[in-house]
PDB file of C-alpha atoms in Angstrom:
ATOM      1  CA  GLN A  30     -36.937   2.792 -31.193  1.00  0.00           C
ATOM      2  CA  VAL A  31     -34.511   2.588 -34.096  1.00  0.00           C
ATOM      3  CA  GLN A  32     -33.848  -0.533 -36.131  1.00  0.00           C
ATOM      4  CA  LEU A  33     -30.712  -0.721 -38.262  1.00  0.00           C
ATOM      5  CA  VAL A  34     -29.906  -3.030 -41.181  1.00  0.00           C
ATOM      6  CA  GLU A  35     -26.464  -3.106 -42.782  1.00  0.00           C
ATOM      7  CA  SER A  36     -25.746  -4.200 -46.342  1.00  0.00           C
ATOM      8  CA  GLY A  37     -22.990  -4.002 -48.932  1.00  0.00           C
ATOM      9  CA  GLY A  38     -20.378  -6.280 -47.442  1.00  0.00           C
ATOM     10  CA  GLY A  39     -18.555  -8.938 -49.409  1.00  0.00           C
ATOM     11  CA  LEU A  40     -15.242 -10.207 -50.690  1.00  0.00           C
ATOM     12  CA  VAL A  41     -12.900  -7.708 -52.330  1.00  0.00           C
ATOM     13  CA  GLN A  42      -9.269  -7.750 -53.408  1.00  0.00           C
ATOM     14  CA  PRO A  43      -6.677  -5.557 -51.695  1.00  0.00           C
ATOM     15  CA  GLY A  44      -6.845  -2.058 -53.100  1.00  0.00           C
ATOM     16  CA  GLY A  45     -10.502  -2.431 -53.983  1.00  0.00           C
ATOM     17  CA  SER A  46     -13.569  -0.564 -52.772  1.00  0.00           C
ATOM     18  CA  LEU A  47     -16.888  -1.305 -51.129  1.00  0.00           C
ATOM     19  CA  ARG A  48     -19.765   0.868 -49.985  1.00  0.00           C
ATOM     20  CA  LEU A  49     -21.677  -0.192 -46.921  1.00  0.00           C
ATOM     21  CA  SER A  50     -25.193   1.025 -46.243  1.00  0.00           C
ATOM     22  CA  CYS A  51     -27.048   1.270 -42.962  1.00  0.00           C
ATOM     23  CA  ALA A  52     -30.790   1.586 -43.439  1.00  0.00           C
ATOM     24  CA  ALA A  53     -32.778   2.752 -40.439  1.00  0.00           C
ATOM     25  CA  SER A  54     -36.399   2.647 -39.426  1.00  0.00           C
ATOM     26  CA  GLY A  55     -37.827   5.082 -36.935  1.00  0.00           C
ATOM     27  CA  ARG A  56     -38.848   8.640 -37.535  1.00  0.00           C
ATOM     28  CA  THR A  57     -36.317  10.054 -35.077  1.00  0.00           C
ATOM     29  CA  PHE A  58     -33.303   8.561 -36.855  1.00  0.00           C
ATOM     30  CA  SER A  59     -32.200  11.941 -38.120  1.00  0.00           C
ATOM     31  CA  SER A  60     -31.606  13.081 -34.537  1.00  0.00           C
ATOM     32  CA  TYR A  61     -29.063  10.341 -33.796  1.00  0.00           C
ATOM     33  CA  THR A  62     -25.314  10.215 -34.165  1.00  0.00           C
ATOM     34  CA  VAL A  63     -24.401   7.136 -36.200  1.00  0.00           C
ATOM     35  CA  GLY A  64     -21.202   5.168 -35.965  1.00  0.00           C
ATOM     36  CA  TRP A  65     -19.648   2.381 -37.968  1.00  0.00           C
ATOM     37  CA  PHE A  66     -17.755  -0.188 -35.900  1.00  0.00           C
ATOM     38  CA  ARG A  67     -15.881  -3.309 -36.883  1.00  0.00           C
ATOM     39  CA  GLN A  68     -14.894  -6.497 -35.134  1.00  0.00           C
ATOM     40  CA  ALA A  69     -12.313  -8.968 -36.385  1.00  0.00           C
ATOM     41  CA  PRO A  70     -12.130 -12.510 -34.980  1.00  0.00           C
ATOM     42  CA  GLY A  71     -10.630 -12.521 -31.509  1.00  0.00           C
ATOM     43  CA  LYS A  72     -10.573  -8.734 -31.290  1.00  0.00           C
ATOM     44  CA  GLU A  73     -12.691  -6.089 -29.670  1.00  0.00           C
ATOM     45  CA  ARG A  74     -15.319  -4.098 -31.505  1.00  0.00           C
ATOM     46  CA  ASP A  75     -13.817  -0.721 -32.358  1.00  0.00           C
ATOM     47  CA  ILE A  76     -15.180   2.420 -33.922  1.00  0.00           C
ATOM     48  CA  VAL A  77     -14.242   3.113 -37.528  1.00  0.00           C
ATOM     49  CA  ALA A  78     -16.144   6.316 -38.245  1.00  0.00           C
ATOM     50  CA  ARG A  79     -18.882   8.487 -36.777  1.00  0.00           C
ATOM     51  CA  ILE A  80     -21.207  11.134 -38.196  1.00  0.00           C
ATOM     52  CA  SER A  81     -23.311  13.713 -36.388  1.00  0.00           C
ATOM     53  CA  TRP A  82     -27.060  13.967 -36.792  1.00  0.00           C
ATOM     54  CA  SER A  83     -26.690  16.761 -39.372  1.00  0.00           C
ATOM     55  CA  GLY A  84     -23.793  15.153 -41.181  1.00  0.00           C
ATOM     56  CA  GLY A  85     -21.670  18.179 -40.450  1.00  0.00           C
ATOM     57  CA  VAL A  86     -19.245  16.591 -38.020  1.00  0.00           C
ATOM     58  CA  THR A  87     -17.363  13.393 -38.720  1.00  0.00           C
ATOM     59  CA  TYR A  88     -14.754  11.305 -36.942  1.00  0.00           C
ATOM     60  CA  TYR A  89     -12.432   8.632 -38.295  1.00  0.00           C
ATOM     61  CA  ALA A  90     -10.138   6.154 -36.649  1.00  0.00           C
ATOM     62  CA  ASP A  91      -6.502   6.706 -37.566  1.00  0.00           C
ATOM     63  CA  SER A  92      -6.386   3.366 -39.347  1.00  0.00           C
ATOM     64  CA  VAL A  93      -8.997   4.400 -41.919  1.00  0.00           C
ATOM     65  CA  ARG A  94      -8.635   8.171 -42.188  1.00  0.00           C
ATOM     66  CA  GLY A  95      -8.095   9.165 -45.816  1.00  0.00           C
ATOM     67  CA  ARG A  96      -9.448   5.854 -47.126  1.00  0.00           C
ATOM     68  CA  PHE A  97     -12.983   5.684 -45.703  1.00  0.00           C
ATOM     69  CA  THR A  98     -15.761   8.265 -45.945  1.00  0.00           C
ATOM     70  CA  ILE A  99     -18.921   8.306 -43.866  1.00  0.00           C
ATOM     71  CA  SER A 100     -22.023  10.150 -45.050  1.00  0.00           C
ATOM     72  CA  ARG A 101     -25.745  10.172 -44.409  1.00  0.00           C
ATOM     73  CA  ASP A 102     -28.987  10.926 -46.182  1.00  0.00           C
ATOM     74  CA  ASN A 103     -31.600  11.702 -43.541  1.00  0.00           C
ATOM     75  CA  ALA A 104     -34.351  11.906 -46.131  1.00  0.00           C
ATOM     76  CA  GLU A 105     -33.624   8.269 -46.953  1.00  0.00           C
ATOM     77  CA  ASN A 106     -32.815   7.260 -43.341  1.00  0.00           C
ATOM     78  CA  THR A 107     -29.524   5.826 -44.538  1.00  0.00           C
ATOM     79  CA  VAL A 108     -25.890   6.151 -43.535  1.00  0.00           C
ATOM     80  CA  TYR A 109     -23.085   5.082 -45.848  1.00  0.00           C
ATOM     81  CA  LEU A 110     -19.481   4.033 -45.414  1.00  0.00           C
ATOM     82  CA  GLN A 111     -17.425   4.304 -48.575  1.00  0.00           C
ATOM     83  CA  MET A 112     -14.303   2.204 -48.204  1.00  0.00           C
ATOM     84  CA  ASN A 113     -11.441   2.659 -50.653  1.00  0.00           C
ATOM     85  CA  SER A 114      -7.909   1.250 -50.852  1.00  0.00           C
ATOM     86  CA  LEU A 115      -8.984  -1.702 -48.765  1.00  0.00           C
ATOM     87  CA  LYS A 116      -6.354  -3.744 -46.960  1.00  0.00           C
ATOM     88  CA  PRO A 117      -6.436  -7.293 -45.584  1.00  0.00           C
ATOM     89  CA  GLU A 118      -6.426  -5.824 -42.076  1.00  0.00           C
ATOM     90  CA  ASP A 119      -9.796  -4.207 -42.844  1.00  0.00           C
ATOM     91  CA  THR A 120     -11.352  -7.677 -42.813  1.00  0.00           C
ATOM     92  CA  ALA A 121     -14.038  -7.755 -40.120  1.00  0.00           C
ATOM     93  CA  VAL A 122     -17.739  -7.740 -39.442  1.00  0.00           C
ATOM     94  CA  TYR A 123     -18.924  -4.146 -39.791  1.00  0.00           C
ATOM     95  CA  TYR A 124     -21.749  -2.832 -37.634  1.00  0.00           C
ATOM     96  CA  CYS A 125     -23.637   0.417 -37.695  1.00  0.00           C
ATOM     97  CA  ALA A 126     -24.988   1.843 -34.477  1.00  0.00           C
ATOM     98  CA  ALA A 127     -27.010   4.841 -33.359  1.00  0.00           C
ATOM     99  CA  SER A 128     -26.406   6.988 -30.316  1.00  0.00           C
ATOM    100  CA  SER A 129     -28.204   9.847 -28.634  1.00  0.00           C
ATOM    101  CA  ARG A 130     -24.797  11.144 -27.516  1.00  0.00           C
ATOM    102  CA  PRO A 131     -23.076  13.511 -29.933  1.00  0.00           C
ATOM    103  CA  PHE A 132     -19.470  12.322 -29.627  1.00  0.00           C
ATOM    104  CA  GLY A 133     -19.540   8.646 -28.712  1.00  0.00           C
ATOM    105  CA  THR A 134     -16.622   6.436 -29.721  1.00  0.00           C
ATOM    106  CA  ARG A 135     -17.176   3.487 -27.402  1.00  0.00           C
ATOM    107  CA  VAL A 136     -19.517   0.548 -27.851  1.00  0.00           C
ATOM    108  CA  GLY A 137     -21.309   1.299 -24.579  1.00  0.00           C
ATOM    109  CA  GLN A 138     -22.273   4.772 -25.778  1.00  0.00           C
ATOM    110  CA  TYR A 139     -24.471   3.446 -28.569  1.00  0.00           C
ATOM    111  CA  ASP A 140     -28.105   2.541 -28.033  1.00  0.00           C
ATOM    112  CA  TYR A 141     -29.090   0.644 -31.172  1.00  0.00           C
ATOM    113  CA  TRP A 142     -27.151  -1.845 -33.304  1.00  0.00           C
ATOM    114  CA  GLY A 143     -27.515  -3.604 -36.612  1.00  0.00           C
ATOM    115  CA  GLN A 144     -26.761  -7.277 -37.169  1.00  0.00           C
ATOM    116  CA  GLY A 145     -23.494  -6.646 -39.014  1.00  0.00           C
ATOM    117  CA  THR A 146     -22.151  -7.303 -42.493  1.00  0.00           C
ATOM    118  CA  GLN A 147     -18.981  -9.239 -43.308  1.00  0.00           C
ATOM    119  CA  VAL A 148     -16.175  -7.544 -45.213  1.00  0.00           C
ATOM    120  CA  THR A 149     -13.326  -9.736 -46.393  1.00  0.00           C
ATOM    121  CA  VAL A 150     -10.272  -8.288 -48.119  1.00  0.00           C
ATOM    122  CA  SER A 151      -8.220 -11.005 -49.726  1.00  0.00           C
ATOM    123  CA  SER A 152      -6.567 -11.916 -52.987  1.00  0.00           C
TER     124      SER A 152
END
């Protein structure tokens, strides 16, 4: 079992930055791929970024590539999402999720989910 808790969301102006954290419990966390997803009102939940169990392989959605950076610290059981140059269209609830599959990009491929953290980008 893996339990995930997100933090770091909030209100930020366009062009600003936030760093989200996903803290995990469970001694096997380091063996899981972790993804960050987001869901805006009335829209589907889509993947934003993904990181392999070792941290060596990452994936980014086209909409965030070059602005967001995913990283992990397995010693601390934590995955981060550094978000820079934020835009109003980045406004959403952000979720982290863990998967036993190495290359999952779909919601159904993830086994464990956090409760989400709200990110609002507005002036």
